[in-house]
GROMACS .gro file of C-alpha atoms in nm:
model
  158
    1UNK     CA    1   0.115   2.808  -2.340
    2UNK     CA    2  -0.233   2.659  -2.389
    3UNK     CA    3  -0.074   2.318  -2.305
    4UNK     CA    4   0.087   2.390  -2.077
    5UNK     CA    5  -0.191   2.506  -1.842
    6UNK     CA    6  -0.430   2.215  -1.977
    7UNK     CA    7  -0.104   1.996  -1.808
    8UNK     CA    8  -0.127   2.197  -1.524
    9UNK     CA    9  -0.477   2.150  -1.477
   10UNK     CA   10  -0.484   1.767  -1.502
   11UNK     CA   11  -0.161   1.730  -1.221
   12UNK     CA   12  -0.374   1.953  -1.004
   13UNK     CA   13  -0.715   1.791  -1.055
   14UNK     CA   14  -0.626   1.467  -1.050
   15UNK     CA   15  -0.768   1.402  -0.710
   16UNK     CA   16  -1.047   1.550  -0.768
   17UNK     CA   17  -1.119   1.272  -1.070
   18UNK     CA   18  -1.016   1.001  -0.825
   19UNK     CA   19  -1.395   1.057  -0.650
   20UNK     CA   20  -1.531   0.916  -0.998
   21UNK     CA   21  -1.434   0.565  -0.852
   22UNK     CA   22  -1.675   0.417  -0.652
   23UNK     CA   23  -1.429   0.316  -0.373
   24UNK     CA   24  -1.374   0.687  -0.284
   25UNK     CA   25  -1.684   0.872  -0.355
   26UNK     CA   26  -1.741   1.067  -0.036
   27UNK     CA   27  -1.386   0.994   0.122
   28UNK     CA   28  -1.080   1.243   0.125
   29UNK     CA   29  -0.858   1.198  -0.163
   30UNK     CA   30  -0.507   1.288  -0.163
   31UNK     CA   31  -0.202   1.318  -0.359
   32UNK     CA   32   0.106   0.987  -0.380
   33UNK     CA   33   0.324   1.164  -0.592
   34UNK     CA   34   0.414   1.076  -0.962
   35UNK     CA   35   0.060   1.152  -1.118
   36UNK     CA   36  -0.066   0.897  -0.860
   37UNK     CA   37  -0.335   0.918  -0.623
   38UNK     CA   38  -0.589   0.777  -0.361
   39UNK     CA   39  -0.824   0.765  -0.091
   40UNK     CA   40  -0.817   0.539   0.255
   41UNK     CA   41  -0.966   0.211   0.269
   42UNK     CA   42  -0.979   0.091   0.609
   43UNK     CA   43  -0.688   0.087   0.891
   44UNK     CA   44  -0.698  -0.244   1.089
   45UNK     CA   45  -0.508  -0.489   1.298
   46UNK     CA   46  -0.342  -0.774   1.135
   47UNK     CA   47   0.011  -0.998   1.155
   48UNK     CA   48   0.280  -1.012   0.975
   49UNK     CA   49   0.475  -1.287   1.018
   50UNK     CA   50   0.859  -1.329   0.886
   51UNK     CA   51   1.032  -1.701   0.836
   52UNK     CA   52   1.334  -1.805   0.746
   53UNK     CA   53   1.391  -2.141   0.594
   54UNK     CA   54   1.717  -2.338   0.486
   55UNK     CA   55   1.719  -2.615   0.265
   56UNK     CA   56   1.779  -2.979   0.385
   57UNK     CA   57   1.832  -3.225   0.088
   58UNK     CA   58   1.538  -3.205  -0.114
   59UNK     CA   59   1.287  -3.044   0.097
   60UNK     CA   60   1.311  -2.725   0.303
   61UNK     CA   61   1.255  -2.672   0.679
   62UNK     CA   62   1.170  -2.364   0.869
   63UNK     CA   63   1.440  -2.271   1.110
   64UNK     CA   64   1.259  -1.941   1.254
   65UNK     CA   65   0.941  -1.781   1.229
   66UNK     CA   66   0.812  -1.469   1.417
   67UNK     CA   67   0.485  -1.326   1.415
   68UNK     CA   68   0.377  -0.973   1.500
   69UNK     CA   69   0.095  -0.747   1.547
   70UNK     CA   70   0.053  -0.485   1.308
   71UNK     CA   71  -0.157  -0.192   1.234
   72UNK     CA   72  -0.236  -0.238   0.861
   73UNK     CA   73  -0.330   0.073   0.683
   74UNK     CA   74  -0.494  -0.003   0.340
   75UNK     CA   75  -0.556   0.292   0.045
   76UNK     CA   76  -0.703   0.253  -0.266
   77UNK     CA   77  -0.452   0.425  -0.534
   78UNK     CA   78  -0.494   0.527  -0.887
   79UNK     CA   79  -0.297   0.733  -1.163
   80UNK     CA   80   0.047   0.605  -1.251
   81UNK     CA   81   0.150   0.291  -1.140
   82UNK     CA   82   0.524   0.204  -1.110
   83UNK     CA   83   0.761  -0.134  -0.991
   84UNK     CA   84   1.020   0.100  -0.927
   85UNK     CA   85   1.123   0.019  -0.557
   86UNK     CA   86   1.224   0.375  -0.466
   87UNK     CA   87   0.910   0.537  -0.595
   88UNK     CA   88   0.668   0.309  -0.450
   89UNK     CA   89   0.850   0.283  -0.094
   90UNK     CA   90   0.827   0.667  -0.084
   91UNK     CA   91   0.439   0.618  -0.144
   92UNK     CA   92   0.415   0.363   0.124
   93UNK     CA   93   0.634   0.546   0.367
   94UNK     CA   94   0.422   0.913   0.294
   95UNK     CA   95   0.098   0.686   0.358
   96UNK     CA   96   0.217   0.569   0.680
   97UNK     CA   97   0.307   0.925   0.786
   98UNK     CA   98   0.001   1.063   0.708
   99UNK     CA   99  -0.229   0.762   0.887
  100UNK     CA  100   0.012   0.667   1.182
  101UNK     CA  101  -0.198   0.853   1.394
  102UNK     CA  102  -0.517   0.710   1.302
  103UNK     CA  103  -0.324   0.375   1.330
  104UNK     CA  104  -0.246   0.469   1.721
  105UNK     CA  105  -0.589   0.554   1.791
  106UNK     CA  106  -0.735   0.298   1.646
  107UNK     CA  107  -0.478   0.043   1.823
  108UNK     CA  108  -0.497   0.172   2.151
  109UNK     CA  109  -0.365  -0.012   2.459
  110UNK     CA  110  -0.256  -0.345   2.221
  111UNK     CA  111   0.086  -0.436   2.199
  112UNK     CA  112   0.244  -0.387   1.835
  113UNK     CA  113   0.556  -0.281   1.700
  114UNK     CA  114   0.506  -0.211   1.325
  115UNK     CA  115   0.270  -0.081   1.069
  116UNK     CA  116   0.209  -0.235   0.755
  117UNK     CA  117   0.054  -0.033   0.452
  118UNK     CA  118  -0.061  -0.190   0.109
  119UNK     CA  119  -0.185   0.026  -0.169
  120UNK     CA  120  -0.462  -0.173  -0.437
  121UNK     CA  121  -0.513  -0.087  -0.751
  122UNK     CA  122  -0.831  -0.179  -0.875
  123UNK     CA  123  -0.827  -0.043  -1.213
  124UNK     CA  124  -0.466  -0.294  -1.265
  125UNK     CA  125  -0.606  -0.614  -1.320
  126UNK     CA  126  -0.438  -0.921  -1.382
  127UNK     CA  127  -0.469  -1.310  -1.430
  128UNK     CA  128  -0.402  -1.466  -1.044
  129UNK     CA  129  -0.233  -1.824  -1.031
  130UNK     CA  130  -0.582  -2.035  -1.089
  131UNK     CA  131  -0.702  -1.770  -1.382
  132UNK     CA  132  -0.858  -1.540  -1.171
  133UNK     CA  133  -0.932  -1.162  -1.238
  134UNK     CA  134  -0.710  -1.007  -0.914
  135UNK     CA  135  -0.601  -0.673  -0.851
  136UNK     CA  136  -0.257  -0.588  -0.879
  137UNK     CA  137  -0.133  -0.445  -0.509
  138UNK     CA  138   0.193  -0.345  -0.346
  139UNK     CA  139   0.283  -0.323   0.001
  140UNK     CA  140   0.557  -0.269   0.301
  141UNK     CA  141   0.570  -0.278   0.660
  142UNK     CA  142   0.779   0.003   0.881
  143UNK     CA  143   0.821   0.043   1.276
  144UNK     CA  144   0.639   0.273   1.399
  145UNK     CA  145   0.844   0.607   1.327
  146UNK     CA  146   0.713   0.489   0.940
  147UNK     CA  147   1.137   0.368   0.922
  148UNK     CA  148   1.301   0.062   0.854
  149UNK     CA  149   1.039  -0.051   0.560
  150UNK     CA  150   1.038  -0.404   0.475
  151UNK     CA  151   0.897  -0.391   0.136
  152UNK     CA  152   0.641  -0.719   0.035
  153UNK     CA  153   0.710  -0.634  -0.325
  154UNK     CA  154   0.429  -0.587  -0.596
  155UNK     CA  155   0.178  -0.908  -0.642
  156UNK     CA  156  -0.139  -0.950  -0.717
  157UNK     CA  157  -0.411  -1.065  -0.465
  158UNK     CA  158  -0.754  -1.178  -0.522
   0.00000   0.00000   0.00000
């Protein structure tokens, strides 16, 4: 019994530790499932751009590439980290539900068709291509009904 409300305590207070990281003291913290959790870290206009490329003997050459604007919401997230696709496209699509409005707002009267959202996770650290410390991150971008998510996969950015 004992344990089981210690458990119960930790699911329900995990938030609440999330403000003893420095990028979220003093910013709302909220719940992304799966003993995960996080707090905004800036919503912003960006591109995403999408090629395709076919190989031609040796080398490759780009047959298409499109770019678009995008609203890119960005949250810090901590807690239980997971590769599994289905998990951590329900985080990004619950993110972009919850922010899509702020993303509207904030790109008012500009012309853009999706929404991109990456999650970092600055307590994941990892070695980058050159030996550099980066953060591990994951990310998607959706139309704007938070639908249709391309995921970007996890990587690691500097």
């Amino acid at each position: 019994m004992l344990r089981a409300i210690a458990i119960g305590f930790l699911v329900l207070s995990g938030p609440a530790f999330a403000q003893n990281h420095p990028e979220c003291r003093g910013k709302e913290m909220f719940d992304l499932g799966g003993d995960a959790y996080g707090c905004m870290r800036a919503i912003e206009k960006s591109s995403v751009i999408s090629s395709q490329r076919r190989g031609i003997g040796s080398g490759s050459l780009t047959v298409s590439r499109n770019e678009t604007t995008s609203a890119t919401i960005g949250v810090y997230a901590f807690g239980k980290y997971t590769d599994n696709f289905q998990k951590s496209n329900a985080r990004l699509r619950q993110i972009c539900k919850m922010y899509k409005g702020a993303a509207h707002k904030m790109m008012a009267g500009q012309d853009y068709k999706n929404i991109s959202v990456i999650l970092f996770w600055p307590e994941l650290k990892t070695k980058g291509n050159w030996g550099q410390v980066v953060e591990k991150t994951q990310g998607g971008s959706m139309n704007l009904k938070c639908k249709q998510l391309r995921n970007f996969g996890s990587y690691s950015s500097s």
